Short mmCIF file of C-alpha atoms and ligand atoms in Angstrom, two decimals:
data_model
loop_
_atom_site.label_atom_id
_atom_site.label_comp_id
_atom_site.label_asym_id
_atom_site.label_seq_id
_atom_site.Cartn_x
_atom_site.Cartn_y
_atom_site.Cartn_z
CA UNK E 325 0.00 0.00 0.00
CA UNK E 326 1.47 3.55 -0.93
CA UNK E 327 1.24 6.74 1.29
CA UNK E 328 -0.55 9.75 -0.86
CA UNK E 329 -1.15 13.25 -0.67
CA UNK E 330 -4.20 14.14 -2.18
CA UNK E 331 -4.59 18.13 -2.32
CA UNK E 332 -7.98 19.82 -3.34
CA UNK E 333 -11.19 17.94 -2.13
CA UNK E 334 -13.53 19.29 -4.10
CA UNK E 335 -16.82 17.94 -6.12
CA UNK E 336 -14.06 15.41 -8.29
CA UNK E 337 -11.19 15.18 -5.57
CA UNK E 338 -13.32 13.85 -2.74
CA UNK E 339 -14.73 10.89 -4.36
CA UNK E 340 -11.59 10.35 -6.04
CA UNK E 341 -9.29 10.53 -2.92
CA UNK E 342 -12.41 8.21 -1.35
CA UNK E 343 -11.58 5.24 -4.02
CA UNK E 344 -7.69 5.62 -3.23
CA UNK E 345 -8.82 4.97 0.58
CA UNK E 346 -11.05 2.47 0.20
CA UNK E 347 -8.55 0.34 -1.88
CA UNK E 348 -6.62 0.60 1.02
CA UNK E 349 -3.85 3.52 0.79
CA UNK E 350 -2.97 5.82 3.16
CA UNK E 351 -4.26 9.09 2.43
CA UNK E 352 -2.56 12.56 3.86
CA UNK E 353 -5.58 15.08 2.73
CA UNK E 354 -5.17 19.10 2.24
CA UNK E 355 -7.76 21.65 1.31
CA UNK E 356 -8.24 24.99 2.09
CA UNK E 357 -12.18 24.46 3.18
CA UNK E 358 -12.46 22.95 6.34
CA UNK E 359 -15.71 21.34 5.80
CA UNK E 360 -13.74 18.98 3.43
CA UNK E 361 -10.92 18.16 5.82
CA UNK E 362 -13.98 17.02 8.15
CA UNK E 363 -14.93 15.06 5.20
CA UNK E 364 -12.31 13.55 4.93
CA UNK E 365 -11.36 13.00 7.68
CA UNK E 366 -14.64 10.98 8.44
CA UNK E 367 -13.81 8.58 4.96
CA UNK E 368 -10.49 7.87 7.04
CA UNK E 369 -7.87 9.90 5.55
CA UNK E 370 -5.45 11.87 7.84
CA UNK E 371 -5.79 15.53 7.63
CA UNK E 372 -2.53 18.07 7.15
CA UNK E 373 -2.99 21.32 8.75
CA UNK E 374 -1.18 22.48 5.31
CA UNK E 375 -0.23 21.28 1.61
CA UNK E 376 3.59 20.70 2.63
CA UNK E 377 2.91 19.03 5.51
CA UNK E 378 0.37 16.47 3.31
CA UNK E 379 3.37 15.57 0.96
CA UNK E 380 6.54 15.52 3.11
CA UNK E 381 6.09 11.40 3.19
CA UNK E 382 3.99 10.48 0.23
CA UNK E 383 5.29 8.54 -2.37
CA UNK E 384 2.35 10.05 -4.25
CA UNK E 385 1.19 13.37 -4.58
CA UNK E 386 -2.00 13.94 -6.27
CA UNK E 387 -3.41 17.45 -7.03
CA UNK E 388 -7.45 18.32 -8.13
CA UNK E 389 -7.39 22.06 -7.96
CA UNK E 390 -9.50 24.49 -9.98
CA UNK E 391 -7.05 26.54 -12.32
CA UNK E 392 -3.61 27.16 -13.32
CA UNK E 393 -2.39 30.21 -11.14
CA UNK E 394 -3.49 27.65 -8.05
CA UNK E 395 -1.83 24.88 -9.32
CA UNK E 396 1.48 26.85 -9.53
CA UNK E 397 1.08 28.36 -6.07
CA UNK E 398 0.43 24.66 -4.80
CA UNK E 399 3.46 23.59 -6.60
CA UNK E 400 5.38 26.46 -5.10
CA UNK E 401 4.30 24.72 -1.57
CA UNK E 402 4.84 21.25 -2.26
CA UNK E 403 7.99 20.95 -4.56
CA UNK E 404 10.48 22.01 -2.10
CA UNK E 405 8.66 19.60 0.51
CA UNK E 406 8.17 16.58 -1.41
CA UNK E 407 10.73 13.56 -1.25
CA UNK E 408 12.95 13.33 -4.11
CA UNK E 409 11.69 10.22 -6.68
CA UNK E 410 7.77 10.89 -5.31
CA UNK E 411 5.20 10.99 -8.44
CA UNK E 412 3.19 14.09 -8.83
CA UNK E 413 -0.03 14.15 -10.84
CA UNK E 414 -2.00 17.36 -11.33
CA UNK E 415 -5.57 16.37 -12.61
CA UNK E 416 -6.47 19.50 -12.57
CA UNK E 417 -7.79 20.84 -16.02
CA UNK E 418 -5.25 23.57 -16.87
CA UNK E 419 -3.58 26.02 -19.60
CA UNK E 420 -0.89 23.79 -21.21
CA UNK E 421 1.62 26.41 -20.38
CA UNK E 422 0.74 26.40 -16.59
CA UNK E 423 1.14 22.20 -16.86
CA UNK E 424 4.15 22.60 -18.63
CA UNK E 425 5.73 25.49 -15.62
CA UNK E 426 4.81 23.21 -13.13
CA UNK E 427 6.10 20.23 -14.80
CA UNK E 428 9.51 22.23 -15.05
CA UNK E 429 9.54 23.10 -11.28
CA UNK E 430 8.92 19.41 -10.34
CA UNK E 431 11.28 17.89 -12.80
CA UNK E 432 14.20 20.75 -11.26
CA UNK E 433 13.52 19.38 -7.72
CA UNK E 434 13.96 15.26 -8.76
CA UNK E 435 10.52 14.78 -8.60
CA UNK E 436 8.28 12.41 -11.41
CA UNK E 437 5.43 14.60 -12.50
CA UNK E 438 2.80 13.69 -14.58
CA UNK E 439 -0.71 15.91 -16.40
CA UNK E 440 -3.68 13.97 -15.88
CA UNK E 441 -6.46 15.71 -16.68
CA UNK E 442 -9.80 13.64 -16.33
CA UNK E 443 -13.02 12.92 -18.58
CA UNK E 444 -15.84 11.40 -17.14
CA UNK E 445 -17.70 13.98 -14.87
CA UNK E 446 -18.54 13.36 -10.88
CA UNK E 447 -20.32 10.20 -11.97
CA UNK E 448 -17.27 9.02 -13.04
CA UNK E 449 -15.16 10.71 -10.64
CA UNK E 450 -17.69 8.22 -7.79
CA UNK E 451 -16.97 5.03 -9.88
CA UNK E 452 -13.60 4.86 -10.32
CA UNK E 453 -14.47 5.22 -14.40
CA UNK E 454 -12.29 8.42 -15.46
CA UNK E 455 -10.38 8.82 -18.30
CA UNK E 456 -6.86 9.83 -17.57
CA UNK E 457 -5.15 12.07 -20.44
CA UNK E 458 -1.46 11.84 -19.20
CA UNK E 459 1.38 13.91 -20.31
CA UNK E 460 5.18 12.90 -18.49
CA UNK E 461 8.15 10.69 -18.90
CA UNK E 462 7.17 6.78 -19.29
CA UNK E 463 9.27 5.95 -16.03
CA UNK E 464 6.52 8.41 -14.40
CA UNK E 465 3.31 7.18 -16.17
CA UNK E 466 4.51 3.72 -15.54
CA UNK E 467 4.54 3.92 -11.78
CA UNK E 468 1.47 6.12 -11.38
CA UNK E 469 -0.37 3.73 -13.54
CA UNK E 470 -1.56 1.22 -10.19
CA UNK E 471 -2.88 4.19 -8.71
CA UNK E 472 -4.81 5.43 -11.53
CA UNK E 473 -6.24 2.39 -12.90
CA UNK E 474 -7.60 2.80 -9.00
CA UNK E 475 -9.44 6.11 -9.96
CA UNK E 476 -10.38 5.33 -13.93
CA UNK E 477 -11.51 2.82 -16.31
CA UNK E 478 -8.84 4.23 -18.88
CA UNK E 479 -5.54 5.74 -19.01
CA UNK E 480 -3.66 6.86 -21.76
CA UNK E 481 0.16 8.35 -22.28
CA UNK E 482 -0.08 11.17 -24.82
CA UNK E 483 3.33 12.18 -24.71
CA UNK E 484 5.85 14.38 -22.96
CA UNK E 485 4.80 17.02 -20.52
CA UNK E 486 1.67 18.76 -20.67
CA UNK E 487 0.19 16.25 -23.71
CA UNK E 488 -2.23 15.32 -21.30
CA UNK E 489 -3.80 19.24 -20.65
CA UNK E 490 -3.51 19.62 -25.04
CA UNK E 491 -5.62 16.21 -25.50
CA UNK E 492 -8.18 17.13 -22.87
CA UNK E 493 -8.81 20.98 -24.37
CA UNK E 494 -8.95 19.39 -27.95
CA UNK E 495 -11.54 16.99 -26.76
CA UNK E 496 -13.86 19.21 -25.32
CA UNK E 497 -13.49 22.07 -27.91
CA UNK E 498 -14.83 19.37 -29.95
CA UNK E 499 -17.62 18.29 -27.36
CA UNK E 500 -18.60 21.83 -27.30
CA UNK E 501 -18.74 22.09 -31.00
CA UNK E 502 -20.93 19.01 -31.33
CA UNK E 503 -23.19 20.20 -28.61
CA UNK E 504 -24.02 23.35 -30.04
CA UNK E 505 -24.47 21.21 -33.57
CA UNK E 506 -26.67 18.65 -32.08
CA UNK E 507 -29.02 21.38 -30.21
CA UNK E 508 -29.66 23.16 -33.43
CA UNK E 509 -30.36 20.17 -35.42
CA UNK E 510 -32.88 19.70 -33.17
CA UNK E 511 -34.14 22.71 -32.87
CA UNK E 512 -34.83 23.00 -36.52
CA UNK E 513 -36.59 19.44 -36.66
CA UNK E 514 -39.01 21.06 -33.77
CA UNK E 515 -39.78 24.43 -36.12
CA UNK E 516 -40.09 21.39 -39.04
CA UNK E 517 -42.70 19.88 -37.15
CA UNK E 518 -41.11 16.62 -36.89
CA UNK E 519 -41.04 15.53 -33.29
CA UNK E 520 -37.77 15.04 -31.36
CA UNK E 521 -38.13 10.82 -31.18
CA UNK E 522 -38.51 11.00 -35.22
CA UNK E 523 -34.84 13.14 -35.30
CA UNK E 524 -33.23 11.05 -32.56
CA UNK E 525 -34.29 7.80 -34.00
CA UNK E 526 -32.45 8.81 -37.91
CA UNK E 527 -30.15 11.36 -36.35
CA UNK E 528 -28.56 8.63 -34.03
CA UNK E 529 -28.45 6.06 -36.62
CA UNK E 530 -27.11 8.32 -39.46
CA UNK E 531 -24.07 10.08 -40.52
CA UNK E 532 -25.45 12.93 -37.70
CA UNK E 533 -24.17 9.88 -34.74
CA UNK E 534 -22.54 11.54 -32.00
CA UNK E 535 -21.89 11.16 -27.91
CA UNK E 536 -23.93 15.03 -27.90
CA UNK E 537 -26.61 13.02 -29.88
CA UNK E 538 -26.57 9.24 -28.84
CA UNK E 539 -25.50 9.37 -25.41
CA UNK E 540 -26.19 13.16 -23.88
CA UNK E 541 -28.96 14.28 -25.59
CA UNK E 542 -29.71 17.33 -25.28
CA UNK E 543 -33.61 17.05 -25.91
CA UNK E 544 -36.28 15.67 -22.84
CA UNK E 545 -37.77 11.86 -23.12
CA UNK E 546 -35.30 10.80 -25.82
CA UNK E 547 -31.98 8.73 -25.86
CA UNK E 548 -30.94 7.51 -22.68
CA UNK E 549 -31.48 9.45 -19.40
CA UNK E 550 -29.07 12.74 -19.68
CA UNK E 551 -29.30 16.32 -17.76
CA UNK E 552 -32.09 17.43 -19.94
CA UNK E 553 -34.49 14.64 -18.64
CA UNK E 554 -33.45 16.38 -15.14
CA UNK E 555 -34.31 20.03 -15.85
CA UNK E 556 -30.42 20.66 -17.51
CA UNK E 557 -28.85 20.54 -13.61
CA UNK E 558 -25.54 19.58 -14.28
CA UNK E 559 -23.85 17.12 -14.97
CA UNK E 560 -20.99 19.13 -16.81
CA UNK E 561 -21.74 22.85 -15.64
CA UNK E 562 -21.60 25.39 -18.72
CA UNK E 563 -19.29 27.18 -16.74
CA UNK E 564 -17.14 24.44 -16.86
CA UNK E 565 -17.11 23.65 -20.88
CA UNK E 566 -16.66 27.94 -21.18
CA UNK E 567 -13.53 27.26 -18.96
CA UNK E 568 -12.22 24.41 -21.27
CA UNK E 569 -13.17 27.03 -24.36
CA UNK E 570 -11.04 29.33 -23.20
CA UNK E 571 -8.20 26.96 -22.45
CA UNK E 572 -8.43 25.90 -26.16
CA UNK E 573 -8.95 29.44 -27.20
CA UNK E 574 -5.47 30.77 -25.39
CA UNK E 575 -3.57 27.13 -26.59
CA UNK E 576 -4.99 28.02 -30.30
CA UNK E 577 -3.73 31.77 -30.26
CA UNK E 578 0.01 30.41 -28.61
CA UNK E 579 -0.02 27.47 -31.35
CA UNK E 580 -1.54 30.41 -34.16
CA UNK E 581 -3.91 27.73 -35.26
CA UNK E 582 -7.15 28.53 -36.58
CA UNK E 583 -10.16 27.15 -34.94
CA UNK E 584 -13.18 29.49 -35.74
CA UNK E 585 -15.42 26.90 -34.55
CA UNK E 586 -14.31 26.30 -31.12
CA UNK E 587 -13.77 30.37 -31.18
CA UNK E 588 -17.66 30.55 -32.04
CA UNK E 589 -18.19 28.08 -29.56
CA UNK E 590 -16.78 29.72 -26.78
CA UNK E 591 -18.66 33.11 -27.77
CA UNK E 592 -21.92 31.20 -28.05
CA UNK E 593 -21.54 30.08 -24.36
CA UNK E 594 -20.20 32.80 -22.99
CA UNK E 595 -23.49 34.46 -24.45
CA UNK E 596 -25.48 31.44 -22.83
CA UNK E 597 -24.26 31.93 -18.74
CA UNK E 598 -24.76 35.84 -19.39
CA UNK E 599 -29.08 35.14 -20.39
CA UNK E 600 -29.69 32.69 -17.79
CA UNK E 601 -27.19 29.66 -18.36
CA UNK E 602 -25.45 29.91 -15.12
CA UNK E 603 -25.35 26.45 -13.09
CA UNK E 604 -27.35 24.99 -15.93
CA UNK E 605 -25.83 21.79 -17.77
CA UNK E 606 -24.22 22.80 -21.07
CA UNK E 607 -26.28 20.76 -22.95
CA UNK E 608 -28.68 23.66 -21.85
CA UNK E 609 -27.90 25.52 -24.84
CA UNK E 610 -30.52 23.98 -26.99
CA UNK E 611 -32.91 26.65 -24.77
CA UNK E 612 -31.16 29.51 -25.33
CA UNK E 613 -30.38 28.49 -28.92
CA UNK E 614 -34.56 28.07 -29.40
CA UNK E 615 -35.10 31.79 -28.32
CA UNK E 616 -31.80 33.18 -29.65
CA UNK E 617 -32.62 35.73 -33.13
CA UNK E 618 -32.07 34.78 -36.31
CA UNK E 619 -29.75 37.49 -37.41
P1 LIG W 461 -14.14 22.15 -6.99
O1 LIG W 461 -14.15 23.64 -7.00
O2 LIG W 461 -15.32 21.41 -6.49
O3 LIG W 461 -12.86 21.63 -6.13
C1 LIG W 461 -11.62 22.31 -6.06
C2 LIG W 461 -11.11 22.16 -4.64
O4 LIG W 461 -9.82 22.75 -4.55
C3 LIG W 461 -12.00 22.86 -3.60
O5 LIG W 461 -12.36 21.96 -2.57
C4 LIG W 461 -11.13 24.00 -3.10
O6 LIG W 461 -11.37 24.34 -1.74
C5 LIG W 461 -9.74 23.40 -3.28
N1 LIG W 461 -8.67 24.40 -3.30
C6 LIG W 461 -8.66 25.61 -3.91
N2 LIG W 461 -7.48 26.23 -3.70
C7 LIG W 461 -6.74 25.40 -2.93
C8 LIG W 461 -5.44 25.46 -2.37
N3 LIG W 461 -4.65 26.54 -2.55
N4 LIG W 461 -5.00 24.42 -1.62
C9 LIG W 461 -5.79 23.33 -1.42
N5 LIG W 461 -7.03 23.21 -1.91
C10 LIG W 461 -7.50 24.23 -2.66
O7 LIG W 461 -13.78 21.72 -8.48
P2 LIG W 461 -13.99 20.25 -9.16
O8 LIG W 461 -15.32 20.19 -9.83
O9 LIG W 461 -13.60 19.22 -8.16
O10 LIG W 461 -12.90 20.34 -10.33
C11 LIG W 461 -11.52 20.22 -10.07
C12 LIG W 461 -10.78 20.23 -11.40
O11 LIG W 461 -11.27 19.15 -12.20
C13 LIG W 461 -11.01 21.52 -12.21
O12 LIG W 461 -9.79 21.85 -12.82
C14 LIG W 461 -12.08 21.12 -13.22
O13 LIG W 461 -12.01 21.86 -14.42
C15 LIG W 461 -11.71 19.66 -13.46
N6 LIG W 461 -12.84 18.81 -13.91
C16 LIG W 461 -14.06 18.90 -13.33
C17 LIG W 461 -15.09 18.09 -13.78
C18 LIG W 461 -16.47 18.14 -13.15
O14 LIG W 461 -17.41 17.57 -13.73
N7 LIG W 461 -16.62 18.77 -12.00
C19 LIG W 461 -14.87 17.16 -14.83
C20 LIG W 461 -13.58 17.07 -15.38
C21 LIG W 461 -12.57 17.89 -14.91
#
């Protein structure tokens, strides 16, 4: 059994950090809201009275933290604490540049870090059924693999550092994309007059096919049971796909590639939260898309 530091007990760090436990590892726990140390605490993980103090013995150090700038700041905390050879895995969905800083800083102190952004959504985050994007050296993936496979039902080693951060943004700049697609194809069937089984049943067995479509969506009492049978409550928060936009927005203007889609996209949701989108699912769109003008 290993000893790990798990830092950031929020709504996908707690149940995460929960699976580690229950599998029987030793969990040092940090956040900065003490209603999640109690948490924690009462799942059976030992609670640090700071982030340095969680990783001074762990042989992994595991970080679920909301952006960039506080995933440097952690790192400024832990690196010089940390025992030399420990693995450190930020799951954190950040900028690629942040991942990449912070892989620097680790790598400079003998550390093993890894990127491993997750797909998969609380749901997944309960089940132990994430997705791990991971961006590092082999020797690092390779030994943080046992404790991953822990947390997800798939990992996979995109490259060097900060491949993991670039895989996740491209995914869900897509996703968004797809979404938005999806939510106006059915909106037009609806002004068509054909009703929204007759488009799911040829939409999701035509060239249309997609997860927005098949698996999420975004229409009531059609497809399998997704956040619009529930009133849009997320789910995946719009908030959080507008954060992801912007991530792929900033990596697109620092690579100078083109993406006038996912550009679009981002403007369309950022449009959305402003008219009444805020902690809505971001499959949600489809209402504002229904009322939005034509022009
Ligand atoms: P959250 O806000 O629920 O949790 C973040 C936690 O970090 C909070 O408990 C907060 O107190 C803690 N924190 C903040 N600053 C800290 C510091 N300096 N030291 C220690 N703890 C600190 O967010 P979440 O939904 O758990 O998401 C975490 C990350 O996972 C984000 O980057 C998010 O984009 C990504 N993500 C979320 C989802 C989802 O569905 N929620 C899905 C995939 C990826």
């Amino acid at each position: 059994m290993s000893r790990i530091a798990f830092i950031g007990l929020g709504n996908m760090g707690m149940p995460m950090a929960v699976n580690l436990r229950k599998a029987g590892h030793e969990i040092d726990a940090f956040d900065t809201v003490p209603a999640a140390l109690e948490t924690a605490k009462m799942e059976g993980m030992a609670i640090a009275e700071s982030a340095a103090e969680a990783v001074s013995d762990a042989e992994f150090i595991i970080t679920m933290l909301p952006n960039g700038p506080i995933v440097l700041k952690v790192f400024d905390e832990i690196v010089p604490a940390a025992r030399k050879g420990a693995v450190v895995i930020d799951c954190s969905t950040i900028d690629v540049d942040s991942a990449k800083k912070a892989h620097e800083m680790a790598n400079a102190a003998g550390l093993l870090p890894l990127d491993a952004p997750v797909s998969g959504g609380t749901g997944g985050a309960v089940a132990g059924t994430l997705t791990f994007m991971v961006g590092g050296s082999k020797e690092a993936f390779d030994k943080a693999a046992p404790i991953l496979d822990i947390m997800g039902g798939k990992l996979v080693h995109c490259g060097d550092g900060g491949a993991g951060q670039s895989a996740k943004i491209c995914n869900n700049m897509l996703l968004a994309i797809s979404m938005i697609g999806a939510c106006e194809s059915f909106a037009l069937a609806e002004k068509l007059g054909l009703s929204a089984q007759a488009a799911f049943d040829v939409i999701s067995t035509s060239s249309g096919f997609c997860w927005s479509v098949n698996t999420y969506c975004p229409v009531p009492g059609v497809g399998p049971k997704s956040p619009a049978d529930n009133d849009y409550k997320p789910g995946f928060a719009a908030e959080l796909m507008l954060k992801d936009l912007g991530l792929s927005q900033q990596a697109a203007e620092a690579s100078g590639q083109a993406t006038p889609m996912g550009a679009h996209a981002k403007d369309l949701y950022e449009t959305f939260l402003a008219e009444g989108g805020a902690g809505k699912d971001f499959s949600g769109i489809i209402e504002f898309l229904k009322t939005a003008s034509r022009s």
